[in-house]
Each structure stands twice: as structure tokens, then as C-alpha cells.
Amino acid sequence: MSTHARPLADRLAAAGDDDLTRLFAARGVRADPGWHDFFDAAEALLDPSSLAKVLPRLTSDEAAALLRADGAGDAGDQREALDALALLTADGSTWPELATALEGRPAPAPLDASAPHPSDPAPSAHAAERAFTTVAVLADLLMITRDAPFSLLAGGTVSAAEKRQLAEAGIAVDLVDALVSIAVDAGLATAAERRLRVTADGDGWLRSSASDRWTRLATSFRDALPRGVRTPSGGWIATDAWIDAHPWDPAWPDRSRALRETARLLGLVAGDGSEPAWATPLREGAPADTSALGVLLPAEVDRFFLQNDLTAIAPGPLAPALDVRLRTIAARESAAQASSYRFTAESIAHAFVVGESEQGILDFLGGISLTGIPQPLAYLIAQTAQRHGLVRVSTDDETGRTRIESDDRHLIDAMAVDQSLRPLGLTAHVASLTTKVGRDTVYWALTDARYPATLIGADGAPLIGDRHPPRTATAPATAAVDYAPLIARLRSRQGPDADAAWLDRELEAAVRARAVVRVTVGMPDGSTRDLLLEATGLGGGRLRGRDRAADVERTLPVSSIRSATIVAP
């Protein structure tokens, strides 16, 4: 048992609930650590394993201040931060347990406080191109995720198999994890049930302009940066100094390089290490200003060419809102300054599934096409519209089973023998098929099998199918920790006589360890006497032990003991 737990326990007991909550959160305390009182809490915070966890979290300035701390109370400008972590004693020195943990740790290198060198025109142009590419590729990733959320590994990264599939869609494998991190930090995607899913904000972000898209990503990236690289103004220190920001964290060099690479992908750092003009306001903690960036971004277009071969060609980057809608109707074949899209029966059927209508598609394409709507495309749309809805999926009110109906008897017969639909357990019933499987599951199974299915509601009206509706971004796990029950429990054990409680703990620890303890005993005449006992038992309000000096067994009333100090185990 630490002899220094008592003063720390007194400080914890005197602290407010909000201060305790911040301390426990900063030290990574679990919601229910099994502590009984503030003495347990103090001992746990001074435990070597707890100190080993908190030291890597210290910033460079905090680590340097901790090494400077001495009995005079000079812990530097970071004293408040170190106090908030319960790393300093009342006089500003380090706890002996902490001093032991600091042995051998190197002194942090001073951080470079100078401002980055402004970028010249050529590096700025390359940084702007890289930012535009990152935004566009992330939009592609979210579009893929919106249609088919992919699985994540336990660490939040994407599996190799999923990366190979994304590579086939034109997304570089080495960018996937960085893009996922950017999207999650910006609240555009969230990990739900070990899958990456697009949020409602992400759905809206896809339809915003390139400048607005970049602003959301860059601002969120800044706000998510670790404490060590942040400045009091809310910005960040020079990126070259990031690697020294958390000197005692062995994982920090790799993480800092990953963060710097993300900054490069977002165009916040040029290839030569200089700083583009649009990065300066963010670094200084001000709102983003995209005026300098916007000049270098490719101009968006709001028109395209429809061709007889069932393709659409955009003569430049298509405005995001138009691109998103067009990609619900057509599959994009290439993405460059001039993007191409191809219409197929499957892509148009997908548009009907998500709520498009024949007239709505024709009005949309006709309104922005520079070449009108070619006859082959108009015919394909009409033909697909005629087939859509031939298969109706609803819930039978009487039986509660899912019913599949169609005016085309051949489709009913085909579905009845379709091997891909065997898991549904379809049963023939009065010119229809029924199953106990849920309506939505049946609908998507038919859609995957390329049957022209439509969801029908209880009122007989068609419903819009949304296989993967947008999710709400989840808060970080650390934000969900509720320390109120823990603090309430510690307060309930906070008795009026802390000295007596601490004495009981010391005596119990001595007996458990069979330790030699020096006790000061109050005598009837008011004097005191020191005894050196080998503690052997405690019970009934009495301490038992062998007196080392007299070599006799003694039994002392605990009420007569003024103090106790463990001399040796």
C-alpha cells in the first residue's frame, strides 16, 4: 500500500464532481473500477500500471514540466494540466511513485514554434489538385458505402478483401484507411455493427460543392487533432514539429506520420513541406477560407452530353448534386476532368427502386442534356419502367406472411423454382407465393436476383426501398463513460473520521503482508509509546502482533493507536 495515497485521497475527496469526472476521463478510468473509497482511488492512480498509461498521453510541454517539477513547486506553465492529472503533490513536486516511473525517460526536444514557409505557386497548385482528388475519391468511397456498406476489422481499418474490391472501383488501396479516418472524423460515416455506414450528414455532404466538401473535411480534421499538436487558439503547430508532440508515446511517431499524410492529402501541406494560403487560417484557429483554393480547383459543370451508345459524357467535373443523382440512374465508367456514365437496364431499375419515376428521369436528363435524350436511351427507360413493378411484395394482413404477386404467371413460376431464392422457403398459394420471411428481406432478395420487384404498403401504394438508410454518427466511446455512479459510491464511503479510516487500512495491509509495523500507542497518563510489532491479526477492534524488542505477543486496542507505519514487509 502506498504511503502517499493518503494525501492524494484527501485531495480527491475535497475535489468537486466535475473535477473528478475530468480527472478520471483523462486518466482513462473505467466506469466501474471496483473502488470502495477514495483511498482505493488514490492507490489506483499511483499504481505503476496507471502511471505507465498516462505518461504517453502527455504533450511535449507537459513532459518537460514534469521533469522540471521539484519541491519548490516550480512545475512551469503546465502546472495546471499536470495537477488536473493528479501527477503533482500539493507543493508541486512529483509523487515518489511517479519519480520512479520517470527514471530513464528522455527529456523532450523543444518544439519548433516558427510558422511554416508559405507555398510558392507551383507547390500550391499541386496541393490544390491533391485536395480536389482526395475529396472526389472520398465521395466515390461514400457512394459505394451508401449502396453496400463494407465490413471493418476490430481496429476500425478495412480488410484486405474489401480493399481489393474498392481497388476495382478505382480507389487506391493505400488510401482507403486514411479516407475512412477522414470520413469518420468529419461525421460523414460511422462504424455500426462492424460496418462502415454513411450518415445523414454524409448524404448531404455528397451533394455540396467541392469547396464546401473540403471545408468540412479540413475543419473536422483540425478539430480531431491530438492535444500535443493543438495550439491555445484552436489551430495546430507547424507540421514538421508534430513528430515531437508526444515524446513518451512509442506509437506516436507512426501516428504523427499518418496525421501529416492526411494533412497532405487534404492539401494543408504542400509537397515541399510549405503551407498553402488556404491552410493558414485553419492553422491559426480561424474559420476556413477557400477563396485561394477555389481559384485553383477545376470549374464544375452542370451539363453533359447524352449519346446514342447509352453513355453520358460530362465535359468537366459534374456538379456534385447532379453527379449523385445521375449515378443513381447510370453507372460511372471513368472519373477524370471529363467523366463518363453508362445507362443499363440494371442501373435504371436501381433508380426505380430508390424512388425515381419514368417521367422524373426523363425530366432530369432532358433538363441538363446538351444533346437531348437519344431514342435508344428513351426506349430503355420506357422498357425498364414497364417491367418495374411486375412483381409486388406485400404483407398479408390475415396471416402475417409475406406475399409475392405478379400479373405475369411466368415470373411466379420462375421464382418458385429459382435456386437462389430457396432460402426464402417460398410456397405457392392461389396464383402467388408466400413465405414467413420478412417483407423487406424478400424484396431485396428478389431485387438482387434481378426480378422487377416493388414494395407495397398496407394501403396498396408502392413504397420506396432504402436498403441502407443513413445512420446517425456515433460519439466516441470515451464520451459515453458515466462516472456519476462511481463518484456517488466514493462519496457514500467518505466518513467524517478520515484518520481512523486510514489507520484501519494501514493495519489491515500490515496484517495481510505479515509486515513489521511501528505503532504509536497512547498511554493512560497522556504520554505515547512506540512499539515495533510483527502484525499477525486484526479483529474485534484489537491489533495482535509480536513485539520485536520484548519478544512477546501483544494485543493493542485500535482506539489507543495514534499512528502506524509499515517498516518492512
mmCIF file with all atom_site columns, C-alpha atoms in Angstrom, residues 85-196:
data_model
loop_
_atom_site.group_PDB
_atom_site.id
_atom_site.type_symbol
_atom_site.label_atom_id
_atom_site.label_alt_id
_atom_site.label_comp_id
_atom_site.label_asym_id
_atom_site.label_entity_id
_atom_site.label_seq_id
_atom_site.pdbx_PDB_ins_code
_atom_site.Cartn_x
_atom_site.Cartn_y
_atom_site.Cartn_z
_atom_site.occupancy
_atom_site.B_iso_or_equiv
_atom_site.pdbx_formal_charge
_atom_site.auth_seq_id
_atom_site.auth_comp_id
_atom_site.auth_asym_id
_atom_site.auth_atom_id
_atom_site.pdbx_PDB_model_num
ATOM 1   C CA . LEU A 1 85  ? -3.975  14.607 -13.997 1.00 0.00 ? 85  LEU A CA 1
ATOM 2   C CA . ALA A 1 86  ? -3.112  14.212 -10.277 1.00 0.00 ? 86  ALA A CA 1
ATOM 3   C CA . LEU A 1 87  ? 0.585   13.896 -11.119 1.00 0.00 ? 87  LEU A CA 1
ATOM 4   C CA . LEU A 1 88  ? 1.892   16.519 -8.673  1.00 0.00 ? 88  LEU A CA 1
ATOM 5   C CA . THR A 1 89  ? 1.823   16.820 -4.913  1.00 0.00 ? 89  THR A CA 1
ATOM 6   C CA . ALA A 1 90  ? 0.432   19.872 -3.142  1.00 0.00 ? 90  ALA A CA 1
ATOM 7   C CA . ASP A 1 91  ? 3.875   21.535 -3.141  1.00 0.00 ? 91  ASP A CA 1
ATOM 8   C CA . GLY A 1 92  ? 4.360   20.981 -6.875  1.00 0.00 ? 92  GLY A CA 1
ATOM 9   C CA . SER A 1 93  ? 6.760   18.049 -6.715  1.00 0.00 ? 93  SER A CA 1
ATOM 10  C CA . THR A 1 94  ? 6.185   14.624 -8.230  1.00 0.00 ? 94  THR A CA 1
ATOM 11  C CA . TRP A 1 95  ? 4.952   11.658 -6.237  1.00 0.00 ? 95  TRP A CA 1
ATOM 12  C CA . PRO A 1 96  ? 7.748   9.215  -5.382  1.00 0.00 ? 96  PRO A CA 1
ATOM 13  C CA . GLU A 1 97  ? 5.936   6.526  -7.363  1.00 0.00 ? 97  GLU A CA 1
ATOM 14  C CA . LEU A 1 98  ? 5.915   8.856  -10.362 1.00 0.00 ? 98  LEU A CA 1
ATOM 15  C CA . ALA A 1 99  ? 9.565   9.760  -9.890  1.00 0.00 ? 99  ALA A CA 1
ATOM 16  C CA . THR A 1 100 ? 10.358  6.064  -10.183 1.00 0.00 ? 100 THR A CA 1
ATOM 17  C CA . ALA A 1 101 ? 8.297   5.795  -13.364 1.00 0.00 ? 101 ALA A CA 1
ATOM 18  C CA . LEU A 1 102 ? 10.159  8.780  -14.866 1.00 0.00 ? 102 LEU A CA 1
ATOM 19  C CA . GLU A 1 103 ? 13.583  7.247  -14.396 1.00 0.00 ? 103 GLU A CA 1
ATOM 20  C CA . GLY A 1 104 ? 15.328  6.804  -17.710 1.00 0.00 ? 104 GLY A CA 1
ATOM 21  C CA . ARG A 1 105 ? 12.791  8.762  -19.744 1.00 0.00 ? 105 ARG A CA 1
ATOM 22  C CA . PRO A 1 106 ? 14.482  11.203 -22.131 1.00 0.00 ? 106 PRO A CA 1
ATOM 23  C CA . ALA A 1 107 ? 13.915  14.932 -21.896 1.00 0.00 ? 107 ALA A CA 1
ATOM 24  C CA . PRO A 1 108 ? 11.597  16.123 -24.712 1.00 0.00 ? 108 PRO A CA 1
ATOM 25  C CA . ALA A 1 109 ? 13.107  18.060 -27.580 1.00 0.00 ? 109 ALA A CA 1
ATOM 26  C CA . PRO A 1 110 ? 11.910  21.694 -27.795 1.00 0.00 ? 110 PRO A CA 1
ATOM 27  C CA . LEU A 1 111 ? 9.091   22.117 -30.297 1.00 0.00 ? 111 LEU A CA 1
ATOM 28  C CA . ASP A 1 112 ? 9.620   24.340 -33.312 1.00 0.00 ? 112 ASP A CA 1
ATOM 29  C CA . ALA A 1 113 ? 7.377   27.367 -32.735 1.00 0.00 ? 113 ALA A CA 1
ATOM 30  C CA . SER A 1 114 ? 8.109   29.056 -36.074 1.00 0.00 ? 114 SER A CA 1
ATOM 31  C CA . ALA A 1 115 ? 5.399   29.444 -38.715 1.00 0.00 ? 115 ALA A CA 1
ATOM 32  C CA . PRO A 1 116 ? 5.645   27.287 -41.865 1.00 0.00 ? 116 PRO A CA 1
ATOM 33  C CA . HIS A 1 117 ? 7.065   28.780 -45.035 1.00 0.00 ? 117 HIS A CA 1
ATOM 34  C CA . PRO A 1 118 ? 4.300   29.954 -47.432 1.00 0.00 ? 118 PRO A CA 1
ATOM 35  C CA . SER A 1 119 ? 3.948   27.861 -50.586 1.00 0.00 ? 119 SER A CA 1
ATOM 36  C CA . ASP A 1 120 ? 5.067   29.114 -53.968 1.00 0.00 ? 120 ASP A CA 1
ATOM 37  C CA . PRO A 1 121 ? 2.581   28.947 -56.878 1.00 0.00 ? 121 PRO A CA 1
ATOM 38  C CA . ALA A 1 122 ? 3.674   25.545 -58.211 1.00 0.00 ? 122 ALA A CA 1
ATOM 39  C CA . PRO A 1 123 ? 3.508   23.662 -54.858 1.00 0.00 ? 123 PRO A CA 1
ATOM 40  C CA . SER A 1 124 ? 0.189   25.418 -54.120 1.00 0.00 ? 124 SER A CA 1
ATOM 41  C CA . ALA A 1 125 ? -1.255  24.197 -57.426 1.00 0.00 ? 125 ALA A CA 1
ATOM 42  C CA . HIS A 1 126 ? -0.154  20.630 -56.694 1.00 0.00 ? 126 HIS A CA 1
ATOM 43  C CA . ALA A 1 127 ? -1.631  20.823 -53.169 1.00 0.00 ? 127 ALA A CA 1
ATOM 44  C CA . ALA A 1 128 ? -4.950  22.100 -54.562 1.00 0.00 ? 128 ALA A CA 1
ATOM 45  C CA . GLU A 1 129 ? -5.041  19.275 -57.117 1.00 0.00 ? 129 GLU A CA 1
ATOM 46  C CA . ARG A 1 130 ? -4.343  16.747 -54.373 1.00 0.00 ? 130 ARG A CA 1
ATOM 47  C CA . ALA A 1 131 ? -7.105  18.206 -52.172 1.00 0.00 ? 131 ALA A CA 1
ATOM 48  C CA . PHE A 1 132 ? -9.578  18.068 -55.057 1.00 0.00 ? 132 PHE A CA 1
ATOM 49  C CA . THR A 1 133 ? -8.629  14.464 -55.826 1.00 0.00 ? 133 THR A CA 1
ATOM 50  C CA . THR A 1 134 ? -8.969  13.432 -52.175 1.00 0.00 ? 134 THR A CA 1
ATOM 51  C CA . VAL A 1 135 ? -12.416 14.998 -51.933 1.00 0.00 ? 135 VAL A CA 1
ATOM 52  C CA . ALA A 1 136 ? -13.534 13.319 -55.167 1.00 0.00 ? 136 ALA A CA 1
ATOM 53  C CA . VAL A 1 137 ? -12.196 9.882  -54.209 1.00 0.00 ? 137 VAL A CA 1
ATOM 54  C CA . LEU A 1 138 ? -13.770 10.135 -50.746 1.00 0.00 ? 138 LEU A CA 1
ATOM 55  C CA . ALA A 1 139 ? -17.083 10.945 -52.420 1.00 0.00 ? 139 ALA A CA 1
ATOM 56  C CA . ASP A 1 140 ? -16.678 7.785  -54.523 1.00 0.00 ? 140 ASP A CA 1
ATOM 57  C CA . LEU A 1 141 ? -15.963 5.783  -51.381 1.00 0.00 ? 141 LEU A CA 1
ATOM 58  C CA . LEU A 1 142 ? -19.085 7.104  -49.664 1.00 0.00 ? 142 LEU A CA 1
ATOM 59  C CA . MET A 1 143 ? -21.204 6.413  -52.737 1.00 0.00 ? 143 MET A CA 1
ATOM 60  C CA . ILE A 1 144 ? -20.012 2.797  -52.707 1.00 0.00 ? 144 ILE A CA 1
ATOM 61  C CA . THR A 1 145 ? -20.585 2.576  -48.950 1.00 0.00 ? 145 THR A CA 1
ATOM 62  C CA . ARG A 1 146 ? -24.064 4.021  -49.264 1.00 0.00 ? 146 ARG A CA 1
ATOM 63  C CA . ASP A 1 147 ? -25.088 1.240  -51.627 1.00 0.00 ? 147 ASP A CA 1
ATOM 64  C CA . ALA A 1 148 ? -23.138 -1.595 -49.959 1.00 0.00 ? 148 ALA A CA 1
ATOM 65  C CA . PRO A 1 149 ? -21.594 -0.922 -46.520 1.00 0.00 ? 149 PRO A CA 1
ATOM 66  C CA . PHE A 1 150 ? -18.351 -2.841 -46.150 1.00 0.00 ? 150 PHE A CA 1
ATOM 67  C CA . SER A 1 151 ? -17.017 -4.586 -43.074 1.00 0.00 ? 151 SER A CA 1
ATOM 68  C CA . LEU A 1 152 ? -14.341 -3.227 -40.757 1.00 0.00 ? 152 LEU A CA 1
ATOM 69  C CA . LEU A 1 153 ? -11.710 -5.033 -38.748 1.00 0.00 ? 153 LEU A CA 1
ATOM 70  C CA . ALA A 1 154 ? -11.587 -4.768 -34.951 1.00 0.00 ? 154 ALA A CA 1
ATOM 71  C CA . GLY A 1 155 ? -9.198  -1.795 -35.155 1.00 0.00 ? 155 GLY A CA 1
ATOM 72  C CA . GLY A 1 156 ? -11.526 0.142  -37.455 1.00 0.00 ? 156 GLY A CA 1
ATOM 73  C CA . THR A 1 157 ? -9.485  -0.492 -40.594 1.00 0.00 ? 157 THR A CA 1
ATOM 74  C CA . VAL A 1 158 ? -10.707 -2.084 -43.805 1.00 0.00 ? 158 VAL A CA 1
ATOM 75  C CA . SER A 1 159 ? -9.933  -5.726 -44.578 1.00 0.00 ? 159 SER A CA 1
ATOM 76  C CA . ALA A 1 160 ? -7.667  -6.662 -47.471 1.00 0.00 ? 160 ALA A CA 1
ATOM 77  C CA . ALA A 1 161 ? -10.560 -8.329 -49.312 1.00 0.00 ? 161 ALA A CA 1
ATOM 78  C CA . GLU A 1 162 ? -12.683 -5.179 -49.114 1.00 0.00 ? 162 GLU A CA 1
ATOM 79  C CA . LYS A 1 163 ? -9.723  -3.084 -50.280 1.00 0.00 ? 163 LYS A CA 1
ATOM 80  C CA . ARG A 1 164 ? -9.331  -5.263 -53.348 1.00 0.00 ? 164 ARG A CA 1
ATOM 81  C CA . GLN A 1 165 ? -12.981 -4.681 -54.226 1.00 0.00 ? 165 GLN A CA 1
ATOM 82  C CA . LEU A 1 166 ? -12.534 -0.939 -53.759 1.00 0.00 ? 166 LEU A CA 1
ATOM 83  C CA . ALA A 1 167 ? -9.429  -1.053 -55.949 1.00 0.00 ? 167 ALA A CA 1
ATOM 84  C CA . GLU A 1 168 ? -11.571 -2.496 -58.723 1.00 0.00 ? 168 GLU A CA 1
ATOM 85  C CA . ALA A 1 169 ? -13.769 0.589  -58.344 1.00 0.00 ? 169 ALA A CA 1
ATOM 86  C CA . GLY A 1 170 ? -10.739 2.840  -58.871 1.00 0.00 ? 170 GLY A CA 1
ATOM 87  C CA . ILE A 1 171 ? -9.855  3.666  -55.247 1.00 0.00 ? 171 ILE A CA 1
ATOM 88  C CA . ALA A 1 172 ? -6.168  3.202  -54.426 1.00 0.00 ? 172 ALA A CA 1
ATOM 89  C CA . VAL A 1 173 ? -5.644  0.552  -51.742 1.00 0.00 ? 173 VAL A CA 1
ATOM 90  C CA . ASP A 1 174 ? -3.116  2.633  -49.800 1.00 0.00 ? 174 ASP A CA 1
ATOM 91  C CA . LEU A 1 175 ? -5.628  5.479  -49.444 1.00 0.00 ? 175 LEU A CA 1
ATOM 92  C CA . VAL A 1 176 ? -8.585  3.512  -48.094 1.00 0.00 ? 176 VAL A CA 1
ATOM 93  C CA . ASP A 1 177 ? -7.789  3.605  -44.364 1.00 0.00 ? 177 ASP A CA 1
ATOM 94  C CA . ALA A 1 178 ? -6.859  7.298  -44.482 1.00 0.00 ? 178 ALA A CA 1
ATOM 95  C CA . LEU A 1 179 ? -10.097 8.131  -46.310 1.00 0.00 ? 179 LEU A CA 1
ATOM 96  C CA . VAL A 1 180 ? -12.165 6.150  -43.801 1.00 0.00 ? 180 VAL A CA 1
ATOM 97  C CA . SER A 1 181 ? -10.484 8.031  -40.943 1.00 0.00 ? 181 SER A CA 1
ATOM 98  C CA . ILE A 1 182 ? -11.198 11.388 -42.610 1.00 0.00 ? 182 ILE A CA 1
ATOM 99  C CA . ALA A 1 183 ? -14.840 10.453 -43.186 1.00 0.00 ? 183 ALA A CA 1
ATOM 100 C CA . VAL A 1 184 ? -15.392 9.269  -39.609 1.00 0.00 ? 184 VAL A CA 1
ATOM 101 C CA . ASP A 1 185 ? -13.697 12.374 -38.124 1.00 0.00 ? 185 ASP A CA 1
ATOM 102 C CA . ALA A 1 186 ? -15.955 14.562 -40.265 1.00 0.00 ? 186 ALA A CA 1
ATOM 103 C CA . GLY A 1 187 ? -19.099 12.670 -39.202 1.00 0.00 ? 187 GLY A CA 1
ATOM 104 C CA . LEU A 1 188 ? -19.778 11.588 -42.791 1.00 0.00 ? 188 LEU A CA 1
ATOM 105 C CA . ALA A 1 189 ? -19.555 7.899  -41.942 1.00 0.00 ? 189 ALA A CA 1
ATOM 106 C CA . THR A 1 190 ? -19.784 5.836  -38.800 1.00 0.00 ? 190 THR A CA 1
ATOM 107 C CA . ALA A 1 191 ? -18.881 2.324  -37.742 1.00 0.00 ? 191 ALA A CA 1
ATOM 108 C CA . ALA A 1 192 ? -22.089 0.475  -36.923 1.00 0.00 ? 192 ALA A CA 1
ATOM 109 C CA . GLU A 1 193 ? -22.208 -3.280 -36.298 1.00 0.00 ? 193 GLU A CA 1
ATOM 110 C CA . ARG A 1 194 ? -18.619 -3.543 -37.561 1.00 0.00 ? 194 ARG A CA 1
ATOM 111 C CA . ARG A 1 195 ? -19.593 -1.988 -40.879 1.00 0.00 ? 195 ARG A CA 1
ATOM 112 C CA . LEU A 1 196 ? -18.899 1.441  -42.321 1.00 0.00 ? 196 LEU A CA 1
#
